[in-house]
Amino acid sequence: LGFFGELLLKAFPVAAMLVPLAGIGFTWLALNQIAPNFETPAIGLIPVYLIFTQYYGLGRFYICKGWYLPEALPVALFGIIAGWAYGLQSGVVAPVSPGAWAGGAFYQGFSDIGPYIGTVLPFSIAASFTDMMCLVSAQKAGDPYPIRET
């Protein structure tokens, strides 16, 4: 980015640099978060329904006149109880031994990168464009700095 950043800023319009950011944002912040709910619909979709009805439809659980449960409480309680009832709580927390050295795993992992390069490379390009968008935003706000510093 330090070598080609100035050229990319001149070649691409600002809107073109926002497209990868929006696509990754939508994919990972929306679809990736709701996809596990379809894996176990009896547990995953009922909390989604509760979230939509409580937050957007004001469907609250009233305790007495003027008092109601916080919106997140029924969702969390249902998820906890249903998760334990269906036996999905195993493997939630994996123990980690303290002081484990992972330095060698860095070099060993290069042999496994082939299937993931189709994901890693677009994310790297999108991260570079996001970095340049920060630069453009700073320049528009009156705080210009060279792209080689990013």
mmCIF file of C-alpha atoms in Angstrom:
data_model
loop_
_atom_site.group_PDB
_atom_site.id
_atom_site.type_symbol
_atom_site.label_atom_id
_atom_site.label_comp_id
_atom_site.label_asym_id
_atom_site.label_seq_id
_atom_site.Cartn_x
_atom_site.Cartn_y
_atom_site.Cartn_z
ATOM 1 C CA LEU A 1 0.000 0.000 0.000
ATOM 2 C CA GLY A 2 2.871 2.333 0.743
ATOM 3 C CA PHE A 3 4.234 2.006 -2.791
ATOM 4 C CA PHE A 4 1.001 1.970 -4.795
ATOM 5 C CA GLY A 5 -1.326 3.946 -2.508
ATOM 6 C CA GLU A 6 -0.939 7.325 -4.203
ATOM 7 C CA LEU A 7 -1.507 5.727 -7.610
ATOM 8 C CA LEU A 8 -4.622 3.909 -6.373
ATOM 9 C CA LEU A 9 -6.018 7.106 -4.859
ATOM 10 C CA LYS A 10 -5.647 8.842 -8.227
ATOM 11 C CA ALA A 11 -6.958 5.904 -10.285
ATOM 12 C CA PHE A 12 -10.040 4.899 -8.269
ATOM 13 C CA PRO A 13 -12.977 7.113 -7.372
ATOM 14 C CA VAL A 14 -13.817 7.293 -3.673
ATOM 15 C CA ALA A 15 -17.142 5.496 -4.187
ATOM 16 C CA ALA A 16 -15.350 2.527 -5.762
ATOM 17 C CA MET A 17 -13.276 2.132 -2.618
ATOM 18 C CA LEU A 18 -16.403 1.993 -0.465
ATOM 19 C CA VAL A 19 -17.915 -0.988 -2.296
ATOM 20 C CA PRO A 20 -15.577 -3.651 -0.837
ATOM 21 C CA LEU A 21 -16.009 -2.152 2.611
ATOM 22 C CA ALA A 22 -19.801 -2.252 2.333
ATOM 23 C CA GLY A 23 -19.811 -5.791 0.949
ATOM 24 C CA ILE A 24 -17.619 -7.185 3.684
ATOM 25 C CA GLY A 25 -19.486 -5.215 6.321
ATOM 26 C CA PHE A 26 -22.835 -6.569 5.176
ATOM 27 C CA THR A 27 -21.546 -10.119 4.845
ATOM 28 C CA TRP A 28 -19.746 -10.383 8.164
ATOM 29 C CA LEU A 29 -21.902 -8.141 10.301
ATOM 30 C CA ALA A 30 -25.276 -9.342 9.058
ATOM 31 C CA LEU A 31 -25.241 -12.683 7.277
ATOM 32 C CA ASN A 32 -22.408 -14.272 9.233
ATOM 33 C CA GLN A 33 -24.089 -13.466 12.529
ATOM 34 C CA ILE A 34 -27.522 -14.830 11.620
ATOM 35 C CA ALA A 35 -26.378 -17.933 9.680
ATOM 36 C CA PRO A 36 -25.790 -20.109 12.806
ATOM 37 C CA ASN A 37 -29.438 -19.526 13.768
ATOM 38 C CA PHE A 38 -30.532 -21.622 10.798
ATOM 39 C CA GLU A 39 -28.304 -24.497 11.911
ATOM 40 C CA THR A 40 -30.581 -25.245 14.873
ATOM 41 C CA PRO A 41 -33.853 -23.474 14.056
ATOM 42 C CA ALA A 42 -35.700 -24.503 17.227
ATOM 43 C CA ILE A 43 -33.134 -22.640 19.307
ATOM 44 C CA GLY A 44 -31.809 -20.066 16.865
ATOM 45 C CA LEU A 45 -34.889 -18.639 15.205
ATOM 46 C CA ILE A 46 -37.066 -18.145 18.280
ATOM 47 C CA PRO A 47 -34.585 -15.643 19.806
ATOM 48 C CA VAL A 48 -34.451 -13.833 16.437
ATOM 49 C CA TYR A 49 -38.256 -13.663 16.487
ATOM 50 C CA LEU A 50 -38.168 -12.357 20.065
ATOM 51 C CA ILE A 51 -35.608 -9.715 19.119
ATOM 52 C CA PHE A 52 -37.698 -8.465 16.211
ATOM 53 C CA THR A 53 -40.949 -8.412 18.160
ATOM 54 C CA GLN A 54 -39.463 -6.762 21.230
ATOM 55 C CA TYR A 55 -37.138 -4.218 19.693
ATOM 56 C CA TYR A 56 -39.099 -3.272 16.586
ATOM 57 C CA GLY A 57 -42.664 -4.140 17.574
ATOM 58 C CA LEU A 58 -42.421 -3.123 21.244
ATOM 59 C CA GLY A 59 -43.740 -6.559 22.243
ATOM 60 C CA ARG A 60 -42.599 -6.434 25.848
ATOM 61 C CA PHE A 61 -43.142 -8.879 28.677
ATOM 62 C CA TYR A 62 -44.905 -6.882 31.374
ATOM 63 C CA ILE A 63 -44.370 -7.830 35.012
ATOM 64 C CA CYS A 64 -46.971 -5.456 36.387
ATOM 65 C CA LYS A 65 -48.416 -2.087 35.438
ATOM 66 C CA GLY A 66 -45.601 0.112 34.150
ATOM 67 C CA TRP A 67 -42.875 -2.483 34.705
ATOM 68 C CA TYR A 68 -41.554 -4.870 32.091
ATOM 69 C CA LEU A 69 -38.581 -7.172 31.616
ATOM 70 C CA PRO A 70 -35.584 -5.701 29.787
ATOM 71 C CA GLU A 71 -35.789 -6.685 26.133
ATOM 72 C CA ALA A 72 -32.601 -8.765 26.144
ATOM 73 C CA LEU A 73 -33.522 -10.826 29.205
ATOM 74 C CA PRO A 74 -36.193 -13.116 27.621
ATOM 75 C CA VAL A 75 -33.968 -13.642 24.590
ATOM 76 C CA ALA A 76 -30.964 -14.609 26.718
ATOM 77 C CA LEU A 77 -33.029 -16.787 29.067
ATOM 78 C CA PHE A 78 -34.636 -18.685 26.203
ATOM 79 C CA GLY A 79 -31.273 -19.221 24.518
ATOM 80 C CA ILE A 80 -29.655 -20.480 27.710
ATOM 81 C CA ILE A 81 -32.496 -22.809 28.685
ATOM 82 C CA ALA A 82 -33.017 -24.174 25.161
ATOM 83 C CA GLY A 83 -29.267 -24.637 24.649
ATOM 84 C CA TRP A 84 -28.986 -26.713 27.795
ATOM 85 C CA ALA A 85 -32.189 -28.641 26.996
ATOM 86 C CA TYR A 86 -30.955 -29.568 23.506
ATOM 87 C CA GLY A 87 -27.437 -30.352 24.770
ATOM 88 C CA LEU A 88 -25.657 -27.737 22.678
ATOM 89 C CA GLN A 89 -23.503 -26.364 25.480
ATOM 90 C CA SER A 90 -20.602 -28.775 24.984
ATOM 91 C CA GLY A 91 -17.476 -27.362 23.386
ATOM 92 C CA VAL A 92 -18.383 -23.752 24.111
ATOM 93 C CA VAL A 93 -15.171 -23.039 26.011
ATOM 94 C CA ALA A 94 -12.000 -24.775 24.915
ATOM 95 C CA PRO A 95 -9.304 -24.927 27.596
ATOM 96 C CA VAL A 96 -5.983 -23.330 26.733
ATOM 97 C CA SER A 97 -2.803 -24.368 28.456
ATOM 98 C CA PRO A 98 -0.896 -21.359 29.779
ATOM 99 C CA GLY A 99 2.471 -20.608 28.285
ATOM 100 C CA ALA A 100 1.909 -22.518 25.044
ATOM 101 C CA TRP A 101 4.395 -21.561 22.319
ATOM 102 C CA ALA A 102 2.746 -21.086 18.936
ATOM 103 C CA GLY A 103 5.757 -19.760 17.020
ATOM 104 C CA GLY A 104 6.295 -22.885 14.954
ATOM 105 C CA ALA A 105 2.645 -23.024 13.921
ATOM 106 C CA PHE A 106 3.155 -19.803 11.993
ATOM 107 C CA TYR A 107 5.552 -21.457 9.544
ATOM 108 C CA GLN A 108 3.700 -24.760 9.432
ATOM 109 C CA GLY A 109 0.471 -23.026 8.425
ATOM 110 C CA PHE A 110 1.802 -21.816 5.059
ATOM 111 C CA SER A 111 1.273 -25.264 3.563
ATOM 112 C CA ASP A 112 -2.456 -25.008 4.350
ATOM 113 C CA ILE A 113 -3.092 -21.545 2.882
ATOM 114 C CA GLY A 114 -4.102 -22.761 -0.595
ATOM 115 C CA PRO A 115 -7.837 -23.283 0.033
ATOM 116 C CA TYR A 116 -8.088 -19.999 1.950
ATOM 117 C CA ILE A 117 -6.319 -17.659 -0.469
ATOM 118 C CA GLY A 118 -9.645 -16.900 -2.162
ATOM 119 C CA THR A 119 -10.847 -15.401 1.112
ATOM 120 C CA VAL A 120 -7.601 -13.938 2.414
ATOM 121 C CA LEU A 121 -6.678 -11.985 -0.712
ATOM 122 C CA PRO A 122 -10.008 -10.132 -1.154
ATOM 123 C CA PHE A 123 -10.070 -9.289 2.560
ATOM 124 C CA SER A 124 -6.535 -7.912 2.308
ATOM 125 C CA ILE A 125 -7.488 -5.755 -0.663
ATOM 126 C CA ALA A 126 -10.619 -4.544 1.115
ATOM 127 C CA ALA A 127 -8.586 -3.738 4.228
ATOM 128 C CA SER A 128 -6.194 -1.696 2.086
ATOM 129 C CA PHE A 129 -9.097 0.218 0.571
ATOM 130 C CA THR A 130 -10.523 0.781 4.047
ATOM 131 C CA ASP A 131 -7.183 2.168 5.137
ATOM 132 C CA MET A 132 -7.187 4.526 2.159
ATOM 133 C CA MET A 133 -10.749 5.602 3.003
ATOM 134 C CA CYS A 134 -9.511 6.638 6.439
ATOM 135 C CA LEU A 135 -6.845 8.694 4.694
ATOM 136 C CA VAL A 136 -9.425 10.324 2.409
ATOM 137 C CA SER A 137 -11.690 11.084 5.387
ATOM 138 C CA ALA A 138 -8.787 12.664 7.261
ATOM 139 C CA GLN A 139 -7.872 14.770 4.235
ATOM 140 C CA LYS A 140 -11.464 15.995 3.882
ATOM 141 C CA ALA A 141 -11.506 16.889 7.581
ATOM 142 C CA GLY A 142 -8.376 19.011 7.136
ATOM 143 C CA ASP A 143 -5.798 16.582 8.512
ATOM 144 C CA PRO A 144 -3.733 15.490 5.495
ATOM 145 C CA TYR A 145 -0.913 13.027 5.922
ATOM 146 C CA PRO A 146 0.978 10.888 3.412
ATOM 147 C CA ILE A 147 -0.309 7.445 2.630
ATOM 148 C CA ARG A 148 3.064 5.854 3.398
ATOM 149 C CA GLU A 149 2.419 6.561 7.097
ATOM 150 C CA THR A 150 -0.653 4.320 7.143
#
